[in-house]
Short mmCIF file of C-alpha atoms and ligand atoms in Angstrom, two decimals:
data_model
loop_
_atom_site.label_atom_id
_atom_site.label_comp_id
_atom_site.label_asym_id
_atom_site.label_seq_id
_atom_site.Cartn_x
_atom_site.Cartn_y
_atom_site.Cartn_z
CA MET A 1282 266.44 33.38 167.62
CA SER A 1283 267.06 29.65 167.22
CA SER A 1284 270.19 27.68 167.94
CA ASN A 1285 271.36 24.12 167.71
CA ILE A 1286 271.75 22.00 170.78
CA GLU A 1287 275.44 22.23 171.63
CA VAL A 1288 277.18 18.85 171.71
CA ALA A 1289 280.65 18.11 173.01
CA ILE A 1290 282.51 14.82 173.08
CA LYS A 1291 284.70 14.24 176.13
CA VAL A 1292 287.12 11.33 176.02
CA ARG A 1293 288.39 10.22 179.39
CA PRO A 1294 291.96 9.03 179.97
CA LEU A 1295 292.70 5.33 180.41
CA LEU A 1296 292.02 4.10 183.92
CA LYS A 1297 294.79 2.43 185.92
CA LYS A 1298 293.18 -0.97 185.48
CA GLU A 1299 292.76 -0.48 181.75
CA LYS A 1300 296.46 0.37 181.45
CA GLU A 1301 297.42 -2.67 183.49
CA ASP A 1302 295.24 -4.86 181.28
CA ASN A 1303 296.94 -3.39 178.21
CA LEU A 1304 293.61 -2.54 176.61
CA ASN A 1305 293.80 -1.11 173.11
CA ILE A 1306 292.79 2.45 172.34
CA GLN A 1307 289.89 2.09 169.91
CA TRP A 1308 289.33 5.70 168.89
CA ASP A 1309 291.59 8.28 167.37
CA ILE A 1310 290.83 11.91 168.28
CA ARG A 1311 292.08 14.59 165.90
CA ASN A 1312 290.79 18.16 165.79
CA TYR A 1313 287.09 17.82 165.05
CA VAL A 1314 287.03 14.13 164.12
CA VAL A 1315 286.70 10.91 166.10
CA THR A 1316 287.73 7.84 164.09
CA ARG A 1317 287.86 4.11 164.79
CA THR A 1318 291.45 2.90 165.03
CA SER A 1319 291.10 -0.80 165.70
CA VAL A 1320 292.87 -3.27 163.43
CA GLN A 1321 289.59 -4.96 162.66
CA SER A 1322 288.05 -1.77 161.37
CA MET A 1323 291.15 -0.88 159.31
CA LYS A 1324 290.69 -4.10 157.37
CA ARG A 1325 287.12 -3.20 156.50
CA LYS A 1326 286.30 -0.33 154.24
CA ARG A 1327 286.10 2.65 156.55
CA SER A 1328 282.49 3.71 156.63
CA GLU A 1329 280.90 6.94 157.83
CA ALA A 1330 279.69 5.04 160.91
CA GLU A 1331 283.29 4.94 162.09
CA LYS A 1332 284.09 8.57 161.49
CA PHE A 1333 282.29 11.31 163.41
CA TYR A 1334 282.67 15.08 163.10
CA PHE A 1335 281.88 17.40 166.03
CA ASP A 1336 282.32 21.08 166.81
CA HIS A 1337 283.76 20.35 170.24
CA ILE A 1338 285.96 17.42 171.15
CA PHE A 1339 287.83 17.28 174.45
CA ASP A 1340 290.58 14.69 174.75
CA ALA A 1341 292.19 13.12 177.80
CA GLU A 1342 294.43 16.18 178.24
CA ASN A 1343 291.50 18.56 178.62
CA THR A 1344 290.09 19.46 182.02
CA ASN A 1345 286.54 20.12 183.22
CA CYS A 1346 287.55 23.76 183.29
CA ASP A 1347 288.08 23.65 179.49
CA VAL A 1348 284.60 22.18 179.05
CA PHE A 1349 283.08 24.79 181.33
CA GLU A 1350 284.77 27.71 179.55
CA ARG A 1351 283.87 26.55 176.04
CA ILE A 1352 280.39 25.06 176.51
CA VAL A 1353 278.79 25.71 179.87
CA LYS A 1354 279.77 29.26 180.86
CA ARG A 1355 277.59 30.85 178.19
CA ILE A 1356 274.57 28.77 179.25
CA VAL A 1357 274.98 29.73 182.93
CA SER A 1358 275.37 33.37 182.03
CA SER A 1359 272.21 33.26 179.88
CA ALA A 1360 270.32 31.50 182.69
CA VAL A 1361 271.21 34.36 185.03
CA ASP A 1362 269.94 36.75 182.32
CA GLY A 1363 266.56 34.95 182.06
CA TYR A 1364 266.97 32.13 179.52
CA ASN A 1365 266.36 28.50 180.46
CA GLY A 1366 269.46 26.34 180.29
CA THR A 1367 270.25 22.64 180.49
CA VAL A 1368 273.56 20.82 180.58
CA ILE A 1369 273.41 17.03 180.36
CA ALA A 1370 276.18 14.50 180.84
CA TYR A 1371 275.39 11.53 178.58
CA GLY A 1372 277.46 8.38 178.08
CA GLN A 1373 277.99 4.75 178.84
CA SER A 1374 278.62 3.55 182.36
CA ASN A 1375 282.08 4.39 183.63
CA SER A 1376 282.80 6.88 180.85
CA GLY A 1377 283.25 9.91 183.14
CA LYS A 1378 279.81 11.60 183.46
CA THR A 1379 279.97 12.10 187.22
CA HIS A 1380 283.63 13.10 186.95
CA THR A 1381 282.51 15.77 184.47
CA MET A 1382 279.55 17.06 186.49
CA LEU A 1383 281.01 16.93 190.01
CA GLY A 1384 284.76 16.62 189.37
CA THR A 1385 287.45 16.26 191.97
CA ALA A 1386 289.34 18.61 194.29
CA ASN A 1387 291.90 19.23 191.51
CA ASP A 1388 289.52 19.25 188.59
CA HIS A 1389 286.28 20.99 189.63
CA GLY A 1390 283.28 19.72 187.72
CA ILE A 1391 280.59 21.58 185.80
CA ILE A 1392 278.30 21.88 188.85
CA PRO A 1393 280.75 23.55 191.26
CA GLN A 1394 282.09 25.79 188.50
CA SER A 1395 278.58 26.81 187.41
CA ALA A 1396 277.54 27.51 191.00
CA LYS A 1397 280.57 29.72 191.59
CA TYR A 1398 280.19 31.57 188.31
CA MET A 1399 276.47 32.19 188.93
CA PHE A 1400 277.11 33.93 192.24
CA ASP A 1401 280.08 35.87 190.80
CA LEU A 1402 277.75 37.20 188.10
CA ALA A 1403 275.01 37.99 190.62
CA LYS A 1404 277.43 40.11 192.66
CA LYS A 1405 278.32 42.20 189.63
CA LEU A 1406 274.70 43.00 188.75
CA GLN A 1407 274.20 45.95 191.11
CA ASP A 1408 270.78 47.00 189.75
CA ARG A 1409 269.26 43.56 190.01
CA LYS A 1410 268.25 41.29 192.84
CA LEU A 1411 268.88 37.63 192.10
CA THR A 1412 267.28 34.79 194.01
CA PHE A 1413 268.43 31.20 193.58
CA LYS A 1414 266.30 28.25 194.67
CA VAL A 1415 267.71 24.77 194.33
CA SER A 1416 266.07 21.38 194.14
CA TYR A 1417 267.86 18.09 193.66
CA PHE A 1418 266.01 14.98 192.53
CA GLU A 1419 266.55 11.63 190.88
CA ILE A 1420 264.65 9.66 188.29
CA TYR A 1421 264.81 6.03 189.26
CA ASN A 1422 262.72 3.26 187.68
CA ASN A 1423 260.69 5.96 185.95
CA THR A 1424 259.70 7.59 189.25
CA VAL A 1425 260.84 10.98 190.48
CA ASN A 1426 262.21 11.13 194.03
CA ASP A 1427 263.36 14.12 196.03
CA LEU A 1428 267.02 13.88 197.01
CA ILE A 1429 266.83 16.68 199.60
CA ASP A 1430 263.92 15.18 201.55
CA ILE A 1431 264.37 11.41 201.73
CA ASN A 1432 260.68 10.75 202.50
CA ASN A 1433 259.47 12.63 199.46
CA THR A 1434 259.11 10.02 196.73
CA ASN A 1435 257.11 9.22 193.60
CA LEU A 1436 256.56 12.89 192.74
CA LYS A 1437 254.28 14.14 190.00
CA LEU A 1438 255.32 16.37 187.12
CA ARG A 1439 253.26 19.36 186.06
CA GLN A 1440 253.68 21.72 183.15
CA SER A 1441 253.53 25.37 184.21
CA ILE A 1442 252.05 28.28 182.19
CA SER A 1443 255.57 29.24 181.14
CA ASN A 1444 255.98 25.72 179.67
CA LEU A 1445 258.47 24.64 182.29
CA VAL A 1446 257.91 21.26 183.88
CA GLN A 1447 257.71 21.48 187.66
CA VAL A 1448 258.27 18.60 190.02
CA VAL A 1449 255.26 18.93 192.33
CA SER A 1450 256.16 19.19 196.06
CA CYS A 1451 259.87 18.72 195.46
CA LYS A 1452 261.76 20.54 198.20
CA GLU A 1453 263.47 23.76 197.16
CA GLU A 1454 266.16 25.50 199.17
CA LEU A 1455 267.00 29.15 198.92
CA VAL A 1456 270.78 29.45 198.48
CA SER A 1457 273.04 32.46 198.70
CA ASP A 1458 276.42 30.95 197.86
CA SER A 1459 277.97 28.13 195.87
CA LYS A 1460 278.93 26.23 199.02
CA SER A 1461 275.24 25.78 199.91
CA ILE A 1462 274.65 24.15 196.51
CA LEU A 1463 277.50 21.70 197.09
CA ASN A 1464 276.08 20.92 200.55
CA ILE A 1465 272.71 20.12 198.94
CA ILE A 1466 274.43 17.71 196.56
CA ALA A 1467 276.37 16.05 199.39
CA LYS A 1468 273.13 15.62 201.35
CA GLY A 1469 271.33 14.33 198.26
CA GLU A 1470 274.04 11.78 197.52
CA GLN A 1471 273.89 10.58 201.10
CA ASN A 1472 270.09 10.17 200.81
CA ARG A 1473 270.58 8.26 197.58
CA ARG A 1474 272.92 5.83 199.37
CA VAL A 1475 270.45 5.41 202.26
CA ARG A 1476 267.62 4.62 199.80
CA GLN A 1477 269.89 2.20 198.03
CA SER A 1478 270.73 0.26 201.17
CA SER A 1479 267.10 0.21 202.33
CA MET A 1480 265.83 -1.29 199.08
CA ASN A 1481 266.81 -4.76 198.04
CA ASN A 1482 268.34 -4.99 194.58
CA ARG A 1483 268.37 -1.26 194.05
CA ASN A 1484 271.56 -0.25 192.27
CA ASP A 1485 273.23 3.12 192.62
CA ARG A 1486 272.33 4.22 189.12
CA SER A 1487 269.64 6.81 188.62
CA HIS A 1488 269.45 9.99 186.60
CA THR A 1489 270.05 13.02 188.83
CA VAL A 1490 268.89 16.55 188.15
CA LEU A 1491 270.17 19.60 189.99
CA ARG A 1492 267.62 22.30 189.23
CA ILE A 1493 268.29 25.96 189.96
CA ASN A 1494 265.31 28.30 189.67
CA ILE A 1495 266.57 31.83 189.15
CA GLU A 1496 264.51 34.94 189.74
CA ASN A 1497 266.14 38.08 188.38
CA LYS A 1498 264.44 41.28 189.60
CA ASP A 1499 265.08 44.88 188.63
CA LYS A 1500 265.57 46.75 191.91
CA ARG A 1501 264.59 50.11 190.38
CA ASN A 1502 261.50 49.30 188.39
CA LYS A 1503 258.23 49.95 190.21
CA TYR A 1504 256.19 47.73 187.88
CA HIS A 1505 258.62 44.80 188.17
CA LEU A 1506 258.66 45.03 184.42
CA HIS A 1507 262.11 43.62 183.95
CA ASN A 1508 261.71 40.65 186.24
CA ARG A 1509 262.70 37.37 184.70
CA PHE A 1510 262.46 33.80 185.75
CA SER A 1511 264.63 31.01 184.41
CA GLN A 1512 265.62 27.48 185.16
CA LEU A 1513 269.05 25.88 184.94
CA ASN A 1514 269.15 22.06 184.90
CA LEU A 1515 272.43 20.25 185.46
CA VAL A 1516 271.82 16.60 184.68
CA ASP A 1517 273.96 13.53 185.32
CA LEU A 1518 272.36 10.65 183.43
CA ALA A 1519 272.75 7.05 184.44
CA GLY A 1520 274.95 5.13 182.04
CA HIS A 1521 273.65 2.96 179.26
CA LYS A 1522 274.19 -0.79 179.85
CA SER A 1523 274.83 -3.16 176.99
CA LEU A 1524 272.37 -6.10 176.85
CA SER A 1525 275.06 -8.60 177.80
CA ASN A 1526 275.66 -6.68 181.05
CA TYR A 1527 272.02 -6.48 182.22
CA GLN A 1528 271.91 -7.20 185.94
CA SER A 1529 268.46 -6.13 187.07
CA LYS A 1530 265.12 -4.56 186.22
CA ASP A 1531 266.75 -1.17 187.02
CA ASP A 1532 269.09 -1.56 184.06
CA CYS A 1533 266.10 -2.14 181.86
CA HIS A 1534 264.43 1.09 183.12
CA ILE A 1535 267.60 3.08 182.62
CA ASN A 1536 268.01 1.82 179.08
CA MET A 1537 264.33 2.46 178.36
CA SER A 1538 264.51 6.11 179.44
CA LEU A 1539 267.76 6.62 177.51
CA SER A 1540 266.20 5.00 174.46
CA MET A 1541 263.24 7.37 174.76
CA LEU A 1542 265.70 10.24 174.83
CA SER A 1543 267.35 8.90 171.66
CA ILE A 1544 263.98 8.42 169.96
CA ILE A 1545 263.00 11.98 170.75
CA ILE A 1546 266.28 13.26 169.36
CA VAL A 1547 265.71 11.23 166.18
CA GLN A 1548 262.13 12.54 165.87
CA LEU A 1549 263.19 16.12 166.43
CA ASN A 1550 265.69 15.67 163.62
CA ARG A 1551 263.37 13.96 161.22
CA PHE A 1552 260.19 16.02 161.33
CA SER A 1553 259.64 19.59 160.36
CA ASP A 1554 258.15 21.99 162.91
CA THR A 1555 254.63 21.59 161.56
CA GLU A 1556 254.68 17.80 161.43
CA LYS A 1557 256.20 17.41 164.84
CA TYR A 1558 254.30 15.32 167.34
CA ILE A 1559 256.64 14.02 169.96
CA ASN A 1560 255.46 12.11 172.94
CA PHE A 1561 257.69 13.33 175.74
CA ARG A 1562 255.37 11.76 178.30
CA GLU A 1563 256.51 8.23 177.58
CA SER A 1564 259.27 8.61 180.13
CA LYS A 1565 259.70 10.82 183.20
CA LEU A 1566 263.19 11.77 182.06
CA THR A 1567 262.08 13.27 178.76
CA GLN A 1568 258.93 14.77 180.28
CA CYS A 1569 260.94 16.47 182.98
CA LEU A 1570 263.40 17.98 180.51
CA LEU A 1571 260.81 18.84 177.86
CA PRO A 1572 261.79 22.53 177.30
CA SER A 1573 265.40 21.44 176.78
CA PHE A 1574 264.67 19.61 173.52
CA GLY A 1575 263.36 21.63 170.63
CA GLY A 1576 261.96 24.05 173.20
CA ASN A 1577 262.97 27.40 174.61
CA ALA A 1578 266.14 26.41 176.47
CA GLN A 1579 269.81 26.61 175.64
CA THR A 1580 270.91 23.01 175.88
CA ALA A 1581 274.25 21.24 175.80
CA PHE A 1582 275.09 17.57 175.89
CA ILE A 1583 278.49 16.58 177.13
CA CYS A 1584 278.87 13.08 175.75
CA THR A 1585 281.51 11.18 177.65
CA VAL A 1586 283.24 8.22 176.02
CA SER A 1587 285.78 5.64 176.95
CA PRO A 1588 288.70 5.32 174.53
CA VAL A 1589 288.74 1.52 174.90
CA ALA A 1590 285.05 0.69 174.34
CA ILE A 1591 283.89 0.06 170.77
CA GLU A 1592 280.17 -0.60 170.75
CA GLU A 1593 279.20 1.72 173.64
CA THR A 1594 281.33 4.59 172.36
CA GLN A 1595 279.84 4.17 168.92
CA THR A 1596 276.30 4.32 170.40
CA THR A 1597 277.20 7.52 172.25
CA LEU A 1598 278.76 9.09 169.15
CA TRP A 1599 275.66 8.32 167.08
CA PHE A 1600 273.47 9.88 169.75
CA ALA A 1601 275.73 12.95 169.90
CA PHE A 1602 275.74 13.28 166.11
CA ARG A 1603 271.90 13.36 165.99
CA ALA A 1604 271.54 15.63 169.02
CA ALA A 1605 273.83 18.20 167.38
CA ASN A 1606 271.23 18.76 164.66
CA VAL A 1607 268.30 19.59 166.96
CA ARG A 1608 267.39 23.25 167.02
CA ASN A 1609 266.04 25.05 170.06
CA LYS A 1610 264.48 28.50 170.32
CA PRO A 1611 265.79 30.16 173.47
CA LYS A 1612 263.76 33.14 174.64
CA LEU A 1613 263.70 35.49 177.55
CA ASN A 1614 261.26 34.60 180.33
CA ILE A 1615 259.63 37.68 181.71
CA ILE A 1616 257.42 36.84 184.64
CA LEU A 1617 253.93 36.67 183.18
CA PHE A 1618 252.17 37.95 186.26
CA TYR A 1619 254.01 41.27 186.35
CA LYS A 1620 253.68 41.63 182.62
CA LEU A 1621 249.91 41.23 182.68
CA GLU A 1622 249.52 43.50 185.68
CA LEU A 1623 251.40 46.27 183.89
CA VAL A 1624 249.59 45.83 180.59
CA THR A 1625 246.18 45.93 182.34
CA LYS A 1626 247.19 49.16 184.04
CA ILE A 1627 248.43 50.75 180.83
CA CYS A 1628 245.35 49.69 178.88
CA SER A 1629 242.92 51.14 181.40
CA PHE A 1630 244.92 54.36 181.50
CA HIS A 1631 244.85 54.46 177.72
CA ARG A 1632 241.05 54.07 177.67
CA PHE A 1633 240.75 56.87 180.21
CA LEU A 1634 242.94 59.18 178.07
CA LYS A 1635 241.05 58.44 174.88
CA VAL A 1636 237.68 59.30 176.42
CA LYS A 1637 239.00 62.47 178.03
CA MET A 1638 240.79 63.59 174.88
CA LYS A 1639 237.72 63.15 172.76
CA ARG A 1640 235.57 65.14 175.17
CA LEU A 1641 238.14 67.89 175.37
CA LEU A 1642 238.71 68.23 171.64
CA ASP A 1643 234.99 68.14 170.83
CA LYS A 1644 234.32 70.79 173.43
CA LEU A 1645 237.14 73.01 172.24
CA ILE A 1646 236.03 72.79 168.63
CA GLN A 1647 232.46 73.58 169.62
CA ILE A 1648 233.53 76.55 171.74
CA GLN A 1649 235.84 77.74 169.02
CA GLU A 1650 233.04 77.65 166.46
CA GLU A 1651 230.51 79.30 168.75
CA ASN A 1652 232.88 82.05 169.76
CA LYS A 1653 234.54 82.72 166.45
CA LEU A 1654 232.57 85.91 165.90
CA THR A 1655 232.65 86.98 169.54
CA CYS A 1656 236.40 86.43 169.68
CA GLN A 1657 236.99 88.45 166.56
CA SER A 1658 234.91 91.39 167.77
CA ASN A 1659 235.96 91.25 171.41
CA PRO A 1660 238.87 88.87 172.26
CA SER A 1661 238.40 89.26 176.01
CA ASN A 1662 234.94 87.71 175.76
CA CYS A 1663 236.28 84.59 174.08
CA ARG A 1664 235.41 81.51 176.20
CA ILE A 1665 238.82 79.97 175.83
CA SER A 1666 240.49 83.21 176.84
CA GLN A 1667 238.28 83.28 179.90
CA VAL A 1668 239.27 79.76 180.82
CA MET A 1669 242.92 80.64 180.21
CA LYS A 1670 242.55 83.47 182.67
CA ILE A 1671 241.19 81.13 185.32
CA ILE A 1672 244.05 78.73 184.72
CA LYS A 1673 246.70 81.47 184.76
CA ASN A 1674 245.34 82.82 188.04
CA ASN A 1675 245.75 79.34 189.49
CA ARG A 1676 249.15 78.62 188.05
CA SER A 1677 250.57 76.89 191.10
CA LYS A 1678 247.54 74.63 191.34
CA PHE A 1679 247.77 73.49 187.72
CA SER A 1680 251.58 73.44 187.37
CA LEU A 1681 251.14 74.59 183.78
CA ASP A 1682 254.69 73.97 182.68
CA LEU A 1683 253.73 70.31 182.47
CA ILE A 1684 251.83 70.94 179.23
CA VAL A 1685 253.67 73.87 177.63
CA PRO A 1686 253.70 77.40 178.86
CA VAL A 1687 250.11 78.13 177.85
CA ILE A 1688 249.79 81.76 176.93
CA ASN A 1689 246.99 81.96 174.45
CA GLU A 1690 244.37 79.96 172.60
CA ASP A 1691 246.77 78.74 169.89
CA ASP A 1692 249.07 77.31 172.53
CA VAL A 1693 246.20 75.34 174.00
CA PHE A 1694 245.46 73.84 170.61
CA SER A 1695 249.04 73.05 169.76
CA ALA A 1696 249.53 71.49 173.21
CA LEU A 1697 246.42 69.42 172.70
CA GLN A 1698 247.42 68.39 169.19
CA GLN A 1699 250.83 67.30 170.45
CA PHE A 1700 249.17 65.38 173.24
CA LYS A 1701 246.86 63.77 170.69
CA ARG A 1702 249.85 62.68 168.58
CA ASP A 1703 251.56 61.23 171.66
CA LEU A 1704 248.38 59.40 172.48
CA GLU A 1705 248.09 58.00 168.96
CA LYS A 1706 251.66 56.73 169.11
CA LEU A 1707 250.85 55.06 172.41
CA HIS A 1708 247.76 53.58 170.80
CA ASP A 1709 249.89 52.06 167.99
CA LYS A 1710 252.29 50.58 170.49
CA LEU A 1711 249.42 49.11 172.48
CA ALA A 1712 247.99 47.50 169.35
CA PHE A 1713 251.43 46.09 168.60
CA LEU A 1714 251.69 44.89 172.18
CA ALA A 1715 248.41 42.99 171.86
CA ASP A 1716 249.97 40.91 169.08
CA PHE A 1717 252.95 40.04 171.18
CA ILE A 1718 251.34 39.50 174.52
CA THR A 1719 250.80 35.82 173.90
CA THR A 1720 254.16 35.07 172.30
CA ASN A 1721 256.39 36.71 174.89
CA GLU A 1722 258.90 37.74 172.23
CA ASN A 1723 260.34 41.23 171.80
CA ILE A 1724 257.99 42.29 174.51
CA LEU A 1725 260.56 43.64 176.89
CA SER A 1726 261.77 46.58 174.82
CA LEU A 1727 258.21 47.42 173.82
CA LEU A 1728 257.02 47.41 177.42
CA GLN A 1729 259.97 49.57 178.39
CA SER A 1730 259.07 52.23 175.87
CA ILE A 1731 255.38 52.10 176.80
CA GLU A 1732 256.26 52.47 180.41
CA ASN A 1733 258.30 55.59 179.61
CA ASP A 1734 255.37 57.03 177.65
CA PHE A 1735 253.06 56.15 180.48
CA ASP A 1736 255.18 58.00 183.05
CA HIS A 1737 255.41 60.96 180.71
CA LEU A 1738 251.70 61.23 179.91
CA GLU A 1739 250.19 60.52 183.30
CA PRO A 1740 250.75 63.98 184.91
CA LYS A 1741 249.68 65.69 181.69
CA ALA A 1742 246.47 63.71 181.70
CA VAL A 1743 245.70 64.76 185.27
CA LEU A 1744 246.23 68.38 184.32
CA LEU A 1745 244.16 68.12 181.16
CA GLU A 1746 241.36 66.52 183.08
CA THR A 1747 241.23 69.56 185.37
CA PHE A 1748 241.30 71.79 182.31
CA ILE A 1749 238.41 69.89 180.75
CA ASP A 1750 236.38 70.13 183.94
CA ILE A 1751 236.81 73.91 184.03
CA LEU A 1752 235.88 74.24 180.37
CA ILE A 1753 232.83 72.08 180.66
CA LYS A 1754 231.60 73.70 183.87
CA ASP A 1755 231.97 77.15 182.36
N1 ATP B 40 288.82 13.13 182.90
C1 ATP B 40 289.10 12.18 183.79
N2 ATP B 40 290.30 12.16 184.39
C2 ATP B 40 290.60 11.21 185.29
N3 ATP B 40 289.76 10.21 185.65
C3 ATP B 40 288.57 10.18 185.09
C4 ATP B 40 288.17 11.14 184.13
N4 ATP B 40 286.94 10.86 183.74
C5 ATP B 40 286.57 9.76 184.42
N5 ATP B 40 287.54 9.35 185.24
C6 ATP B 40 287.49 8.17 186.11
O1 ATP B 40 286.76 7.18 185.43
C7 ATP B 40 285.95 6.44 186.34
C8 ATP B 40 284.51 6.48 185.88
O2 ATP B 40 284.08 7.83 185.93
P1 ATP B 40 282.62 8.22 186.40
O3 ATP B 40 282.26 7.60 187.69
O4 ATP B 40 282.54 9.71 186.32
O5 ATP B 40 281.76 7.52 185.26
P2 ATP B 40 280.19 7.59 185.01
O6 ATP B 40 280.03 7.74 183.56
O7 ATP B 40 279.58 8.62 185.87
O8 ATP B 40 279.75 6.15 185.45
P3 ATP B 40 278.26 5.62 185.87
O9 ATP B 40 277.38 5.82 184.70
O10 ATP B 40 278.49 4.19 186.15
O11 ATP B 40 277.85 6.43 187.07
C9 ATP B 40 286.16 7.04 187.69
O12 ATP B 40 287.11 6.28 188.38
C10 ATP B 40 286.72 8.43 187.39
O13 ATP B 40 287.54 8.89 188.42
#
């Protein structure tokens, strides 16, 4: 399964000051098109650079709820199901990113709506136990700082075996309702302000990432086979500053990390899968969000624009246009540990069955050959019949109905042949499984069916083993 990164344009309404200053609206929004409206541009030949097509455009009349329903809800729902998800607010300074992510009392943002929806979903999933752990951090001057623990700064990034990028030692809080997530954000924002006032020249602009690690366990499954682990990132990027508005070194860092993001989007567009070499490590922002671009996450950019800005809005629209062409490959994240544990168990059981089956069949064939004549002349002397007698006299001990009601020699053979066929099918599935074990794809349904076979064959194997022992001893 592969899907394009979802991109939405969100145009904010004019601010009070902008209305008072009688600023001109520079962009016309109609259906799926954003077009330059300024007089200047009308005089020039309208070029493609001034006309942008998008699948999702939200105008000043739309609310955060509209954005959530159309773009974000699906990503949150998939994250709860076990797919990684990322939602990023991108745009110039003052274009409405924070308004989109956090919102107001009357227009709840993407974060509070996602948090509420996540717990609503969790309540409905009776068979599953969901655990949510939240971290909140910022990327400031290309360093990663914890926003929950104010003393935890300059954190390292590490790629995990499941290709997620972890922020080493970043504090994580276990949460059981949406209110706790909002409290974490409030605390984080307060810490950000404290850091700001304690550092000379630090401005309030940093990229913030709310990361929710979701563990989704199957309450009924003894092998934890259906456990999944996913990560949902809700990102509020710092705004791009035009060169003329540079105020400090911080602005330079912000622009550098945003430029890296743009470069990566361009590279992902330009190169084919085989040619692709993209250096995500150049900036902490791109490194941290690595699986979200061209990786295994479902990703959406909400690109916020101001209707009165020309150059900045155009930059954002170009970015959005390129991002919309990047393809990701979302896939289900089954927890590797449980998966390997189960496969090891099944494989060793399979080896055990194969050895036992071979011994049993060889012995039966040998006995059958040796006794052919004896059996024909005197059936009661037949070795297999003798063994059958022993087994029948110990019916309760062997719980014979587990194989088939064994009455005579033919039944033993047909039961064994059936068992052999079942075993061969299991063998095929195991070989198939070996191919998939490294790729993690389609593995869930295969493991489910193997687990069923496993449960089905295990008691039969125990019984057959007893049967073999009697045959061999005799
Ligand atoms: N949809 C909207 N409806 C009403 N007001 C909005 C809307 N979007 C943004 N605003 C207002 O626009 C101003 C700028 O918004 P916001 O702070 O979210 O921008 P930003 O892109 O996060 O800026 P920065 O990058 O500087 O942090 C705020 O006063 C906000 O209340």
